[in-house]
Short mmCIF file of C-alpha atoms in Angstrom, two decimals:
data_model
loop_
_atom_site.label_atom_id
_atom_site.label_comp_id
_atom_site.label_asym_id
_atom_site.label_seq_id
_atom_site.Cartn_x
_atom_site.Cartn_y
_atom_site.Cartn_z
CA MET C 123 -59.46 152.65 74.34
CA THR C 124 -60.22 149.22 75.65
CA PRO C 125 -62.35 147.16 73.27
CA GLU C 126 -65.86 146.66 74.44
CA MET C 127 -68.10 143.58 73.95
CA LEU C 128 -69.82 143.58 70.73
CA SER C 129 -73.56 143.82 71.38
CA LEU C 130 -76.93 144.71 69.57
CA SER C 131 -76.93 148.24 70.80
CA ASN C 132 -73.31 149.41 69.85
CA SER C 133 -73.13 147.95 66.36
CA PRO C 134 -76.20 146.30 65.07
CA GLY C 135 -75.04 145.40 61.61
CA LEU C 136 -71.80 143.78 62.62
CA PHE C 137 -73.47 141.97 65.47
CA VAL C 138 -75.98 140.35 63.37
CA GLY C 139 -73.63 139.36 60.65
CA ILE C 140 -71.01 137.78 63.20
CA MET C 141 -74.01 135.99 64.87
CA LEU C 142 -75.06 134.48 61.64
CA VAL C 143 -71.45 133.57 60.69
CA LYS C 144 -71.12 131.92 64.16
CA ILE C 145 -74.42 130.04 63.88
CA LEU C 146 -73.57 128.68 60.37
CA VAL C 147 -70.11 127.56 61.55
CA VAL C 148 -71.09 125.91 64.77
CA PHE C 149 -74.32 124.21 62.97
CA GLY C 150 -72.00 123.19 59.91
CA VAL C 151 -69.32 121.57 62.07
CA THR C 152 -71.96 119.74 64.30
CA MET C 153 -73.69 118.29 61.25
CA LEU C 154 -70.19 117.43 59.78
CA ILE C 155 -69.12 115.71 63.29
CA VAL C 156 -72.72 114.00 63.11
CA ALA C 157 -72.03 112.39 59.64
CA TYR C 158 -68.55 111.26 60.32
CA ALA C 159 -69.34 110.01 63.85
CA THR C 160 -71.44 107.32 62.10
CA TRP C 161 -68.37 106.25 60.01
CA CYS C 162 -66.04 106.42 63.02
CA GLU C 163 -68.48 104.24 65.24
CA ARG C 164 -68.67 101.57 62.55
CA LYS C 165 -64.82 101.75 62.15
CA VAL C 166 -64.09 101.72 65.92
CA ILE C 167 -66.45 98.91 66.81
CA GLY C 168 -65.48 96.98 63.67
CA HIS C 169 -61.70 97.16 64.80
CA MET C 170 -62.52 96.21 68.48
CA GLN C 171 -64.37 93.24 67.06
CA THR C 172 -61.43 92.29 64.61
CA ARG C 173 -63.46 93.37 61.73
CA LEU C 174 -62.59 96.09 59.14
CA GLY C 175 -65.87 98.03 59.14
CA PRO C 176 -66.97 99.91 55.94
CA MET C 177 -64.28 99.46 53.34
CA ARG C 178 -65.73 99.79 49.91
CA THR C 179 -67.05 103.33 49.36
CA GLY C 180 -64.01 105.69 49.20
CA TRP C 181 -60.63 105.11 50.99
CA HIS C 182 -61.21 102.91 54.07
CA GLY C 183 -64.94 103.62 53.59
CA LEU C 184 -64.60 107.46 54.06
CA LEU C 185 -67.54 108.23 51.56
CA GLN C 186 -69.75 105.84 53.72
CA PRO C 187 -71.77 108.69 55.35
CA ILE C 188 -72.52 110.35 51.99
CA ALA C 189 -73.51 107.13 50.35
CA ASP C 190 -75.84 106.37 53.43
CA GLY C 191 -77.31 109.67 53.23
CA ILE C 192 -78.16 109.30 49.47
CA LYS C 193 -79.58 105.96 50.15
CA LEU C 194 -81.83 107.19 52.89
CA PHE C 195 -82.99 110.17 50.79
CA PHE C 196 -84.23 108.04 47.90
CA LYS C 197 -85.92 105.35 49.96
CA GLU C 198 -89.49 105.24 49.99
CA ASP C 199 -91.29 107.16 52.81
CA LEU C 200 -93.73 104.93 54.64
CA ILE C 201 -96.36 106.31 56.96
CA PRO C 202 -98.37 103.62 58.59
CA SER C 203 -102.04 104.22 57.67
CA GLU C 204 -103.15 103.59 61.37
CA SER C 205 -100.69 105.95 62.75
CA THR C 206 -101.63 109.49 64.17
CA LYS C 207 -100.26 111.64 61.37
CA VAL C 208 -99.37 115.03 63.11
CA PRO C 209 -97.24 113.66 66.00
CA PHE C 210 -95.75 111.02 63.65
CA LEU C 211 -94.42 113.63 61.41
CA LEU C 212 -93.36 115.96 64.28
CA ALA C 213 -91.51 113.40 66.39
CA PRO C 214 -88.32 113.25 64.39
CA MET C 215 -87.94 117.03 64.43
CA MET C 216 -88.69 117.12 68.09
CA ILE C 217 -85.74 114.96 69.02
CA LEU C 218 -83.10 116.59 66.69
CA VAL C 219 -83.98 120.26 67.46
CA PRO C 220 -83.32 120.24 71.13
CA ALA C 221 -80.02 118.60 70.68
CA LEU C 222 -78.93 121.23 68.03
CA ILE C 223 -80.03 124.26 69.88
CA THR C 224 -78.03 123.19 73.08
CA VAL C 225 -74.86 123.47 71.10
CA ALA C 226 -75.64 127.36 71.26
CA VAL C 227 -74.22 127.92 74.59
CA ILE C 228 -70.96 125.87 74.50
CA PRO C 229 -67.92 128.26 74.25
CA PHE C 230 -65.25 127.40 71.78
CA GLY C 231 -62.52 129.76 72.31
CA PRO C 232 -61.33 133.10 74.15
CA ASP C 233 -62.77 136.52 73.05
CA ILE C 234 -61.24 137.80 69.73
CA SER C 235 -61.26 141.39 68.70
CA VAL C 236 -62.56 142.46 65.53
CA GLY C 237 -62.77 146.27 64.50
CA GLY C 238 -62.28 147.50 68.07
CA PHE C 239 -65.12 145.10 69.53
CA LEU C 240 -64.55 142.02 71.54
CA ILE C 241 -66.36 139.04 70.14
CA PRO C 242 -67.01 135.99 72.40
CA GLN C 243 -66.36 132.66 70.42
CA GLN C 244 -69.73 131.36 71.67
CA ILE C 245 -72.97 131.87 69.99
CA THR C 246 -74.59 133.32 73.04
CA ASP C 247 -73.34 133.64 76.67
CA LEU C 248 -76.51 133.13 78.80
CA ASN C 249 -76.11 133.83 82.38
CA ILE C 250 -78.29 130.70 82.90
CA GLY C 251 -76.31 128.47 80.70
CA VAL C 252 -76.38 125.44 82.69
CA LEU C 253 -80.05 125.59 83.37
CA TYR C 254 -80.67 126.14 79.52
CA ILE C 255 -78.84 122.97 78.91
CA LEU C 256 -80.74 121.11 81.44
CA ALA C 257 -84.14 122.61 80.30
CA PHE C 258 -83.46 121.50 76.64
CA ALA C 259 -82.10 118.23 77.52
CA GLY C 260 -85.37 117.38 79.05
CA LEU C 261 -87.14 118.08 75.79
CA GLY C 262 -85.50 115.62 73.55
CA ILE C 263 -87.81 112.89 75.17
CA TYR C 264 -90.70 114.11 73.55
CA GLY C 265 -89.53 113.00 70.08
CA ILE C 266 -89.19 109.46 71.41
CA VAL C 267 -92.37 109.38 73.26
CA LEU C 268 -94.40 110.60 70.33
CA ALA C 269 -92.71 108.40 67.81
CA GLY C 270 -93.49 105.50 69.99
CA TRP C 271 -97.09 106.50 70.48
CA ALA C 272 -97.96 107.72 67.03
CA SER C 273 -96.65 104.70 65.32
CA ASN C 274 -99.51 102.69 66.57
CA SER C 275 -97.45 99.47 66.94
CA LYS C 276 -96.64 97.66 70.17
CA TYR C 277 -92.89 97.57 69.71
CA SER C 278 -92.81 101.39 69.39
CA LEU C 279 -95.07 101.90 72.09
CA LEU C 280 -93.02 99.71 74.41
CA GLY C 281 -89.98 101.79 73.27
CA GLY C 282 -91.64 104.97 74.07
CA VAL C 283 -92.80 103.99 77.57
CA ARG C 284 -89.22 102.58 78.32
CA ALA C 285 -87.73 105.83 77.08
CA SER C 286 -89.96 108.06 79.01
CA ALA C 287 -89.49 106.13 82.45
CA GLN C 288 -85.73 106.09 81.76
CA MET C 289 -85.18 109.69 80.80
CA ILE C 290 -87.34 111.05 83.66
CA SER C 291 -85.36 108.87 86.33
CA TYR C 292 -81.89 109.73 84.86
CA GLU C 293 -82.70 113.45 84.36
CA LEU C 294 -82.85 114.02 87.92
CA ALA C 295 -79.48 112.45 88.77
CA ALA C 296 -77.89 114.27 85.89
CA GLY C 297 -79.22 117.59 87.18
CA VAL C 298 -78.01 116.93 90.71
CA SER C 299 -74.59 116.01 89.69
CA ILE C 300 -74.05 119.37 87.80
CA ILE C 301 -75.26 121.23 90.97
CA ALA C 302 -72.04 120.26 92.59
CA ILE C 303 -70.23 122.23 89.80
CA PHE C 304 -71.98 125.51 90.11
CA MET C 305 -71.70 125.40 93.88
CA LEU C 306 -68.00 125.67 93.29
CA SER C 307 -68.08 128.07 90.26
CA GLU C 308 -70.77 130.27 91.75
CA THR C 309 -71.99 131.08 88.35
CA LEU C 310 -74.18 129.64 85.94
CA SER C 311 -72.54 131.00 82.71
CA LEU C 312 -70.62 128.46 80.77
CA ARG C 313 -68.17 131.18 79.50
CA GLU C 314 -67.11 132.05 83.18
CA ILE C 315 -67.17 128.42 84.17
CA VAL C 316 -64.38 127.74 81.56
CA PHE C 317 -62.44 130.79 82.76
CA LEU C 318 -62.51 129.52 86.37
CA GLN C 319 -60.99 126.27 85.24
CA GLN C 320 -58.02 127.92 83.68
CA GLN C 321 -56.69 128.97 87.13
CA ASP C 322 -54.00 127.11 89.01
CA LEU C 323 -55.01 123.73 90.35
CA TRP C 324 -56.48 124.30 93.89
CA GLY C 325 -54.43 127.64 93.95
CA VAL C 326 -51.17 125.77 94.33
CA CYS C 327 -50.00 123.81 91.20
CA SER C 328 -49.04 126.36 88.57
CA PHE C 329 -48.98 124.37 85.39
CA VAL C 330 -52.04 122.22 85.96
CA PRO C 331 -55.35 124.02 85.41
CA ASN C 332 -58.10 123.75 87.93
CA TRP C 333 -60.20 121.50 85.76
CA TYR C 334 -63.51 120.48 87.86
CA VAL C 335 -62.79 116.87 87.04
CA PHE C 336 -60.00 116.83 89.74
CA THR C 337 -62.12 118.48 92.24
CA GLN C 338 -65.38 116.61 91.19
CA PRO C 339 -64.47 113.22 90.16
CA LEU C 340 -67.66 111.61 91.31
CA ALA C 341 -69.87 114.25 89.67
CA PHE C 342 -67.95 113.63 86.49
CA CYS C 343 -68.67 109.85 86.72
CA LEU C 344 -72.24 110.40 87.46
CA PHE C 345 -72.75 112.78 84.71
CA ILE C 346 -71.18 110.50 82.14
CA ILE C 347 -73.46 107.52 83.31
CA THR C 348 -76.65 109.68 83.42
CA GLY C 349 -75.66 111.17 80.18
CA LEU C 350 -75.42 108.03 78.44
CA ALA C 351 -78.71 107.01 79.76
CA GLU C 352 -80.30 110.20 78.75
CA ILE C 353 -79.38 109.82 75.24
CA ASN C 354 -80.09 106.06 75.16
CA ARG C 355 -76.78 104.79 74.14
CA THR C 356 -75.50 101.38 74.99
CA PRO C 357 -75.51 100.02 77.82
CA PHE C 358 -78.72 101.89 78.41
CA ASP C 359 -80.36 101.68 74.96
CA MET C 360 -83.38 99.89 76.30
CA PRO C 361 -85.81 102.06 74.30
CA GLU C 362 -84.60 100.57 70.89
CA ALA C 363 -83.33 97.07 72.11
CA GLU C 364 -82.96 95.28 68.90
CA SER C 365 -83.24 91.87 70.40
CA GLU C 366 -86.49 92.55 72.08
CA LEU C 367 -88.26 95.43 70.45
CA VAL C 368 -87.18 95.11 66.56
CA SER C 369 -85.76 98.81 67.01
CA GLY C 370 -88.03 100.27 69.57
CA PHE C 371 -89.52 103.67 68.97
CA CYS C 372 -88.27 104.14 65.50
CA THR C 373 -89.51 100.66 64.13
CA GLU C 374 -92.16 102.29 61.77
CA TYR C 375 -90.04 105.01 60.56
CA SER C 376 -88.25 104.84 57.03
CA SER C 377 -86.24 107.07 54.67
CA MET C 378 -85.25 110.67 55.99
CA LYS C 379 -87.41 110.55 59.01
CA TYR C 380 -85.37 107.52 60.21
CA ALA C 381 -82.27 109.48 59.20
CA LEU C 382 -83.24 112.26 61.55
CA PHE C 383 -83.59 109.74 64.53
CA PHE C 384 -80.00 108.38 63.58
CA MET C 385 -78.63 111.96 63.48
CA ALA C 386 -80.30 113.04 66.69
CA GLU C 387 -78.46 110.08 68.37
CA TYR C 388 -75.20 111.30 67.22
CA ALA C 389 -76.07 114.96 67.81
CA ASN C 390 -77.04 114.09 71.42
CA MET C 391 -73.63 112.26 71.86
CA ILE C 392 -71.88 115.46 70.62
CA VAL C 393 -73.87 117.54 73.08
CA ILE C 394 -73.14 115.31 76.10
CA ALA C 395 -69.50 115.19 75.22
CA ALA C 396 -69.45 119.07 74.68
CA ILE C 397 -71.09 119.54 77.97
CA ALA C 398 -68.92 117.19 79.89
CA ALA C 399 -65.87 118.74 78.37
CA THR C 400 -66.91 122.41 79.20
CA LEU C 401 -68.10 121.64 82.67
CA PHE C 402 -65.39 119.18 83.75
CA LEU C 403 -62.48 119.13 81.34
CA GLY C 404 -61.91 122.95 81.25
CA GLY C 405 -63.72 123.64 77.79
CA TRP C 406 -61.53 125.07 75.24
CA SER C 407 -58.57 125.63 77.59
CA ALA C 408 -55.30 123.72 77.26
CA PRO C 409 -54.64 120.70 79.37
CA LEU C 410 -51.31 122.11 80.75
CA ASN C 411 -50.36 125.76 81.30
CA ILE C 412 -47.35 125.45 79.01
CA GLY C 413 -46.57 127.81 76.12
CA ILE C 414 -46.84 125.56 73.35
CA PHE C 415 -50.15 124.16 74.44
CA THR C 416 -51.65 127.59 74.90
CA MET C 417 -50.55 128.57 71.46
CA ILE C 418 -52.96 126.02 69.96
CA PRO C 419 -56.44 127.55 69.36
CA GLY C 420 -59.17 126.89 71.76
CA PHE C 421 -61.53 125.17 69.37
CA VAL C 422 -58.82 122.43 68.50
CA TRP C 423 -58.77 121.49 72.27
CA LEU C 424 -62.49 121.72 72.51
CA LEU C 425 -62.87 119.29 69.48
CA LEU C 426 -60.24 116.99 70.86
CA LYS C 427 -61.85 116.61 74.03
CA ILE C 428 -65.24 115.97 72.49
CA PHE C 429 -63.77 113.48 70.07
CA SER C 430 -62.00 111.60 72.94
CA MET C 431 -65.31 111.53 74.96
CA MET C 432 -67.12 110.12 71.97
CA PHE C 433 -64.41 107.58 71.40
CA PHE C 434 -65.02 106.45 74.97
CA PHE C 435 -68.81 106.17 74.34
CA MET C 436 -68.21 103.92 71.22
CA TRP C 437 -65.68 101.94 73.32
CA LEU C 438 -68.47 101.48 75.99
CA ARG C 439 -70.89 100.31 73.07
CA ALA C 440 -68.33 97.79 71.81
CA THR C 441 -67.67 96.25 75.34
CA PHE C 442 -70.70 96.57 77.51
CA PRO C 443 -73.85 94.28 77.41
CA ARG C 444 -77.26 96.09 77.72
CA VAL C 445 -78.38 96.29 81.30
CA ARG C 446 -81.74 94.77 82.33
CA TYR C 447 -84.72 97.22 82.73
CA ASP C 448 -85.18 96.60 86.55
CA GLN C 449 -81.31 96.97 86.91
CA LEU C 450 -81.44 100.12 85.20
CA MET C 451 -84.25 101.67 87.35
CA ARG C 452 -82.46 100.40 90.53
CA LEU C 453 -79.26 101.89 89.50
CA GLY C 454 -80.76 105.12 88.82
CA TRP C 455 -82.87 105.78 91.91
CA LYS C 456 -81.06 103.71 94.62
CA VAL C 457 -77.38 104.17 93.49
CA LEU C 458 -76.71 107.22 91.34
CA LEU C 459 -79.39 109.75 92.79
CA PRO C 460 -78.08 109.15 96.36
CA LEU C 461 -74.53 109.44 95.31
CA ALA C 462 -75.28 112.66 93.61
CA LEU C 463 -77.10 114.07 96.57
CA ALA C 464 -74.29 113.03 98.92
CA ASN C 465 -71.98 114.77 96.48
CA VAL C 466 -73.73 117.92 96.96
CA VAL C 467 -73.88 117.69 100.64
CA ILE C 468 -70.10 117.14 100.83
CA THR C 469 -69.35 119.79 98.33
CA GLY C 470 -71.45 122.20 100.23
CA LEU C 471 -69.71 121.28 103.52
CA VAL C 472 -66.32 121.77 101.88
CA VAL C 473 -67.12 125.08 100.44
CA VAL C 474 -68.42 126.25 103.66
CA ILE C 475 -65.42 125.22 105.59
CA PHE C 476 -62.74 126.36 103.29
CA MET W 86 -89.20 145.29 66.87
CA GLU W 87 -89.94 143.93 70.29
CA LEU W 88 -93.58 144.62 70.00
CA ILE W 89 -94.04 142.88 66.71
CA PHE W 90 -92.21 139.92 68.24
CA PHE W 91 -94.44 139.96 71.09
CA TYR W 92 -97.51 139.91 68.89
CA LEU W 93 -96.28 137.18 66.93
CA ILE W 94 -95.55 135.02 70.03
CA ALA W 95 -98.81 136.14 71.46
CA ILE W 96 -100.79 134.86 68.46
CA VAL W 97 -99.00 131.58 68.76
CA ALA W 98 -99.76 131.23 72.38
CA VAL W 99 -103.37 131.98 71.91
CA ALA W 100 -103.60 129.71 68.92
CA SER W 101 -101.96 126.91 70.68
CA GLY W 102 -104.10 127.42 73.76
CA PHE W 103 -107.10 127.21 71.46
CA LEU W 104 -105.76 123.94 70.12
CA VAL W 105 -105.57 122.61 73.65
CA ILE W 106 -109.29 122.52 74.10
CA ARG W 107 -110.52 122.07 70.40
CA CYS W 108 -108.09 119.02 69.40
CA GLN W 109 -109.77 115.69 68.99
CA SER W 110 -106.87 113.40 70.11
CA PRO W 111 -105.73 114.06 73.79
CA VAL W 112 -102.03 113.86 72.72
CA ASN W 113 -102.38 116.67 70.28
CA SER W 114 -104.06 118.80 73.05
CA ALA W 115 -101.08 118.07 75.24
CA LEU W 116 -98.79 119.04 72.45
CA GLY W 117 -100.62 122.46 72.24
CA LEU W 118 -100.20 122.75 75.88
CA VAL W 119 -96.54 122.33 75.62
CA ASN W 120 -96.41 124.96 72.95
CA THR W 121 -98.15 127.40 75.08
CA PHE W 122 -95.80 126.81 77.86
CA PHE W 123 -92.89 127.61 75.40
CA CYS W 124 -94.65 130.89 74.45
CA LEU W 125 -94.95 131.63 78.24
CA ALA W 126 -91.10 131.04 78.62
CA ILE W 127 -90.43 133.38 75.67
CA PHE W 128 -92.51 136.05 77.51
CA TYR W 129 -90.41 135.58 80.63
CA VAL W 130 -87.32 136.06 78.64
CA MET W 131 -88.74 139.34 77.08
CA LEU W 132 -89.52 140.43 80.64
CA HIS W 133 -85.70 139.91 81.61
CA ALA W 134 -86.40 136.93 83.69
CA PRO W 135 -84.32 134.22 82.09
CA PHE W 136 -84.33 131.98 85.15
CA MET W 137 -88.09 131.96 85.30
CA ALA W 138 -87.99 131.00 81.54
CA ALA W 139 -85.58 128.12 82.16
CA ILE W 140 -87.63 126.87 85.19
CA GLN W 141 -90.65 127.16 83.03
CA ILE W 142 -89.31 124.73 80.34
CA MET W 143 -87.66 122.37 82.67
CA VAL W 144 -90.64 121.95 85.16
CA TYR W 145 -93.81 122.29 82.92
CA ALA W 146 -92.56 121.40 79.48
CA GLY W 147 -89.84 119.02 80.53
CA ALA W 148 -91.33 117.15 83.54
CA ILE W 149 -95.06 117.76 83.99
CA MET W 150 -96.05 117.61 80.47
CA VAL W 151 -93.91 114.44 79.81
CA LEU W 152 -95.86 112.66 82.72
CA ILE W 153 -99.14 113.79 81.38
CA ILE W 154 -98.34 112.46 77.95
CA PHE W 155 -97.00 109.23 79.45
CA VAL W 156 -100.55 108.64 81.20
CA ILE W 157 -102.36 109.67 78.04
CA MET W 158 -100.19 107.05 76.25
CA LEU W 159 -100.62 104.31 78.78
CA LEU W 160 -104.44 104.59 78.99
CA ASN W 161 -104.65 105.09 75.31
CA LEU W 162 -107.40 107.72 75.49
CA GLY W 163 -109.22 107.79 72.06
CA THR W 164 -111.33 110.30 70.48
CA GLU W 165 -114.38 109.09 72.50
CA ALA W 166 -113.12 110.97 75.43
CA ARG W 167 -113.94 114.15 73.59
CA LYS W 168 -117.84 113.86 73.91
CA ARG W 169 -117.58 113.98 77.68
CA TYR W 170 -116.15 117.44 77.68
CA THR W 171 -118.38 119.18 75.23
CA THR W 172 -121.40 120.02 77.66
CA GLY W 173 -119.11 121.71 80.01
CA VAL W 174 -117.60 124.02 77.36
CA VAL W 175 -120.43 126.54 77.54
CA TRP W 176 -120.01 127.01 81.39
CA SER W 177 -116.38 127.17 81.13
CA ALA W 178 -116.43 129.83 78.45
CA ILE W 179 -118.68 131.88 80.53
CA ALA W 180 -116.37 131.49 83.50
CA SER W 181 -113.31 132.42 81.72
CA LEU W 182 -114.87 135.39 80.06
CA LEU W 183 -115.85 136.61 83.53
CA VAL W 184 -112.25 136.03 84.75
CA LEU W 185 -111.06 138.00 81.77
CA PHE W 186 -113.22 140.88 82.67
CA ASN W 187 -112.27 140.93 86.07
CA VAL W 188 -108.63 140.89 85.15
CA MET W 189 -108.97 143.57 82.60
CA TYR W 190 -110.91 145.69 85.32
CA PHE W 191 -108.14 145.30 87.74
CA ILE W 192 -105.55 146.29 85.29
CA LYS W 193 -107.40 149.37 84.11
CA ARG W 194 -108.01 150.39 87.72
CA GLY W 195 -104.51 150.21 88.83
CA ARG W 196 -102.01 153.13 88.61
CA VAL W 197 -98.41 152.73 87.05
CA THR W 198 -96.21 153.91 89.88
CA GLY W 199 -92.83 153.38 88.04
CA ALA W 200 -89.70 151.57 89.37
CA GLU W 201 -89.76 151.77 93.18
CA GLY W 202 -88.30 149.54 95.80
CA ASP W 203 -85.04 147.86 96.36
CA ILE W 204 -84.91 145.70 93.30
CA THR W 205 -84.82 147.77 90.10
CA SER W 206 -83.87 146.56 86.62
CA TYR W 207 -80.59 147.91 87.31
CA THR W 208 -79.72 145.59 90.31
CA VAL W 209 -81.04 142.64 88.40
CA GLU W 210 -78.59 143.51 85.62
CA SER W 211 -75.66 143.97 87.95
CA VAL W 212 -76.30 141.39 90.66
CA GLY W 213 -77.88 138.65 88.39
CA HIS W 214 -81.32 137.43 88.32
CA VAL W 215 -80.52 133.95 89.93
CA GLU W 216 -78.50 135.33 92.61
CA LEU W 217 -81.48 137.69 93.62
CA ILE W 218 -83.97 134.90 93.58
CA GLY W 219 -81.65 132.64 95.66
CA LYS W 220 -80.96 135.27 98.16
CA ALA W 221 -84.69 136.08 98.63
CA LEU W 222 -85.69 132.31 98.88
CA PHE W 223 -83.01 131.43 101.31
CA THR W 224 -83.16 134.36 103.50
CA GLU W 225 -86.24 136.64 103.58
CA TYR W 226 -88.84 133.82 102.46
CA LEU W 227 -86.90 130.70 104.03
CA LEU W 228 -89.97 129.48 105.96
CA PRO W 229 -92.55 129.68 103.28
CA PHE W 230 -90.06 127.81 100.94
CA GLU W 231 -89.44 124.95 103.60
CA ILE W 232 -93.11 124.73 104.09
CA ALA W 233 -93.68 124.40 100.48
CA SER W 234 -90.95 121.60 100.19
CA ILE W 235 -92.39 119.81 103.09
CA LEU W 236 -95.83 119.94 101.46
CA LEU W 237 -94.39 118.42 98.46
CA LEU W 238 -92.61 115.72 100.47
CA VAL W 239 -95.91 114.85 102.26
CA ALA W 240 -97.44 114.62 98.69
CA ILE W 241 -94.86 112.06 97.48
CA VAL W 242 -95.05 109.87 100.58
CA GLY W 243 -98.87 110.11 100.42
CA ALA W 244 -98.78 109.04 96.74
CA VAL W 245 -96.55 106.23 97.44
CA VAL W 246 -98.60 104.98 100.47
CA LEU W 247 -101.70 105.28 98.21
CA ALA W 248 -100.20 103.44 95.25
CA LYS W 249 -98.52 100.63 97.46
CA LYS W 250 -100.48 97.52 98.34
CA GLU W 251 -98.83 96.73 101.43
CA VAL W 252 -96.57 99.02 103.32
#
């Protein structure tokens, strides 16, 4: 008997149990990476600037995220008296939640069989996976805009206005750059996009997999740049530019609410890295079709790819200055969007011809 | 199970729709509207139309509402804006009640014929929802689709011409 895909209809109890386990594991791992990404970022930037970074708490500062968490927990939670209460409280949640639920469609391994059923190593395989990611990526903006508006402070408001203009402009280019991928894959399901990337490169080179970064290098670069702008990382961190806006949209926040903004920044980084890894770098599949590499479980490869992307983001933060606002807008509308559109046209022509 | 879920979401949808018109601050109203859009997206998922759900969130919640909130933020509309709308509430209530009765009448009058035609739930399952919509848009309904996009283009150009001082 060939094992069939586990679903709610053929074994409800097992399905719900496995689903809960998967959600808990993915959520736990994401939060753990979020915590240690803060440590990692301080270490990486420290060493790049010939400093040591955190050293005091634990071995080489390893306990620093925990110490930071405890500190932020016990700080006084200030709510400005002139603020609009409900949006002020909602904003930190509205920025973190979209980041965390996007992880639900990232596949992290091949199907495994348990008790005669095939279980996909992915929380849920939506056949509109890519659209789901785009839809929820557009929602993170509410947190920033509301935080900026509800704080009733001019720095926050300026941060919020900058963020909304920036994210609306770059969302477009990000979406269009991904379109080139599913013109090649002819599916929107991330699971199948990963499977397609395991085939031979262009059908000839047998040990190099068919990662879309080889076929779509331009789309990959565009996606990384627009992704960085979407999550407000340096060099596009205009909404919280310290030198001009104190700290932008989160100026008035303190204690755990500030921590939520902080966590959301790193969660967004993980999400962008995971999407880039899944769409362009073969997801959980091994970089070379060699026996030893394929022995290593899929989630290790996925995490490795995510970590190297995140290291790259930190590297950018340590080396690039912030771009000016008019430069940012010109880059988004006059360079990135036309390039993305041209890429779609060329991909379409190539797909039709071959 | 699905029915209970439907009623839960329906209550949330109606409640947030109520918030849209009753909130004092315009930003809270806008948030209520976002929540209503979310509930509609959930209804699309329950009707086996995930593509519509994603587009609903992407276009309405992700783009249009962000622009509306952006405008509210920039103009900084306070609570004084509320008074202007209170006189029209009675008329709009009467109008929406009439529309409600109208819709109810048409729903009651219609006969349920069952699944007929080429596109059944089975074809949607096997071919895929997105593929079917794409095929219909770009073959059968290509002309209306292109007309709609030209209309949008004209609207964009018009907005630019109106907003720019010297062209």
